[in-house]
Amino acid sequence: MTTDLEGLGQAIKRAQYRNHRTMDTALRDVGVSLVQWDALRAVDRMPGASGHELAVATFQSDQAFGTLATRLVERGLVTRTAGHGRRLEHALTDAGREALRAGHAVAATVLDDLFAPLDERRRSDLLDTLRLLTDGG
């Protein structure tokens, strides 16, 4: 029997869409969108990173991340400082760290609900399988 690979791809996309939609809705309660929270997570993981490095880490174009970062700076969640040459380095403000912390609390609840149909072994198997597909082994 041959697995329906198109169906498999669509199922992965539906699961991702459900995850994004649910997380985005829940994160609005703490005042950020999923895209903003993802950017805050990246800045937290990569302090002093350039806009390009953060764009790559958040699966965005440099231009899209630049626009997003400008909004985060205007909201007081992120700072930008001059680095070498034209490089702008990013860091979280206290308000950004608080938004990130609140987002983690929301995400824990949402993700627990989203993955509730899977027992721990299936969650682990799914994670291993997706890492195999995305990390090349």
Coordinates of C-alpha atoms in Angstrom, one line a residue:
M1 CA 0.0 0.0 0.0
T2 CA 1.3 3.5 -0.9
T3 CA 0.8 6.4 1.5
D4 CA -1.1 9.3 0.1
L5 CA 1.7 11.8 0.3
E6 CA -0.4 14.7 -0.9
G7 CA -2.9 13.9 1.9
L8 CA 0.0 13.6 4.3
G9 CA 1.3 17.1 3.3
Q10 CA -2.2 18.6 3.6
A11 CA -2.7 17.0 7.0
I12 CA 0.6 18.6 8.2
K13 CA -0.5 21.9 6.8
R14 CA -3.9 21.6 8.5
A15 CA -2.3 20.8 11.9
Q16 CA 0.1 23.8 11.5
Y17 CA -2.8 26.1 10.5
R18 CA -4.8 24.9 13.5
N19 CA -1.8 25.5 15.8
H20 CA -1.2 29.0 14.4
R21 CA -4.8 30.1 14.5
T22 CA -5.4 28.8 18.0
M23 CA -2.1 30.3 19.4
D24 CA -2.7 33.6 17.6
T25 CA -6.2 33.9 19.2
A26 CA -5.0 33.0 22.7
L27 CA -1.9 35.3 22.6
R28 CA -4.1 38.3 21.8
D29 CA -5.3 38.0 25.5
V30 CA -1.7 39.0 26.5
G31 CA -1.5 41.7 23.9
V32 CA 0.7 40.1 21.2
S33 CA 0.1 38.2 18.0
L34 CA 1.8 34.9 17.3
V35 CA 4.2 36.6 14.9
Q36 CA 5.1 39.2 17.5
W37 CA 5.6 36.5 20.2
D38 CA 7.7 34.4 17.8
A39 CA 9.9 37.5 17.2
L40 CA 10.2 38.1 21.0
R41 CA 11.3 34.4 21.4
A42 CA 13.9 34.8 18.7
V43 CA 15.3 38.0 20.2
D44 CA 15.4 36.3 23.6
R45 CA 17.3 33.3 22.2
M46 CA 19.6 35.4 20.2
P47 CA 20.4 38.6 22.1
G48 CA 22.3 41.2 19.9
A49 CA 21.2 39.4 16.7
S50 CA 20.8 41.4 13.5
G51 CA 17.5 41.8 11.7
H52 CA 18.6 39.4 9.1
E53 CA 19.5 36.7 11.6
L54 CA 16.2 37.2 13.3
A55 CA 14.3 37.1 10.0
V56 CA 15.9 33.8 9.2
A57 CA 15.1 32.4 12.7
T58 CA 11.4 33.5 12.3
F59 CA 10.9 32.4 8.7
Q60 CA 10.4 35.9 7.4
S61 CA 12.0 38.1 4.8
D62 CA 14.4 40.8 6.0
Q63 CA 11.9 43.5 5.0
A64 CA 9.0 41.8 6.8
F65 CA 11.0 41.3 10.0
G66 CA 12.2 44.9 9.8
T67 CA 8.6 46.1 9.7
L68 CA 7.7 43.8 12.6
A69 CA 10.8 45.0 14.6
T70 CA 9.8 48.6 14.1
R71 CA 6.4 47.9 15.5
L72 CA 7.9 46.0 18.5
V73 CA 10.2 49.0 19.1
E74 CA 7.3 51.4 18.9
R75 CA 5.4 49.3 21.5
G76 CA 8.4 49.3 23.8
L77 CA 9.0 45.6 23.6
V78 CA 12.3 45.6 21.8
T79 CA 15.3 47.9 21.5
R80 CA 17.6 48.4 18.5
T81 CA 21.1 49.6 18.8
A82 CA 23.8 50.2 16.3
G83 CA 26.3 47.4 15.7
H84 CA 29.1 47.2 13.2
G85 CA 28.5 49.0 9.9
R86 CA 24.8 49.1 9.1
R87 CA 23.9 46.2 11.5
L88 CA 21.1 46.9 14.0
E89 CA 21.2 44.6 17.1
H90 CA 18.0 43.7 18.9
A91 CA 17.3 43.1 22.6
L92 CA 14.2 42.7 24.7
T93 CA 13.0 45.4 27.1
D94 CA 11.5 44.7 30.5
A95 CA 8.0 44.9 28.8
G96 CA 9.2 42.6 26.1
R97 CA 10.4 40.0 28.7
E98 CA 7.0 40.3 30.4
A99 CA 5.1 39.8 27.1
L100 CA 7.3 36.8 26.4
R101 CA 6.7 35.3 29.8
A102 CA 3.0 35.8 29.5
G103 CA 3.1 34.2 26.0
H104 CA 4.9 31.2 27.4
A105 CA 2.1 30.7 29.9
V106 CA -0.6 30.9 27.3
A107 CA 1.3 28.6 24.9
A108 CA 1.7 25.9 27.6
T109 CA -2.1 25.7 28.0
V110 CA -2.8 26.0 24.2
L111 CA -0.3 23.4 23.2
D112 CA -1.3 21.0 25.9
D113 CA -4.9 21.2 24.6
L114 CA -3.8 20.9 20.9
F115 CA -1.7 17.8 21.6
A116 CA -4.2 16.2 24.1
P117 CA -5.3 13.5 21.7
L118 CA -1.7 12.1 21.6
D119 CA -0.2 10.2 24.5
E120 CA 3.4 10.9 25.4
R121 CA 4.8 8.2 23.2
R122 CA 2.9 9.5 20.1
R123 CA 4.0 13.0 20.9
S124 CA 7.6 11.8 21.1
D125 CA 7.3 9.8 17.9
L126 CA 5.8 12.8 16.1
L127 CA 8.5 15.1 17.3
D128 CA 11.2 12.6 16.2
T129 CA 9.6 12.2 12.8
L130 CA 9.2 15.9 12.2
R131 CA 12.8 16.5 13.2
L132 CA 13.9 13.8 10.8
L133 CA 12.0 15.6 8.0
T134 CA 13.2 19.1 8.9
D135 CA 16.8 18.5 10.2
G136 CA 17.7 15.8 7.7
G137 CA 18.3 13.3 10.4

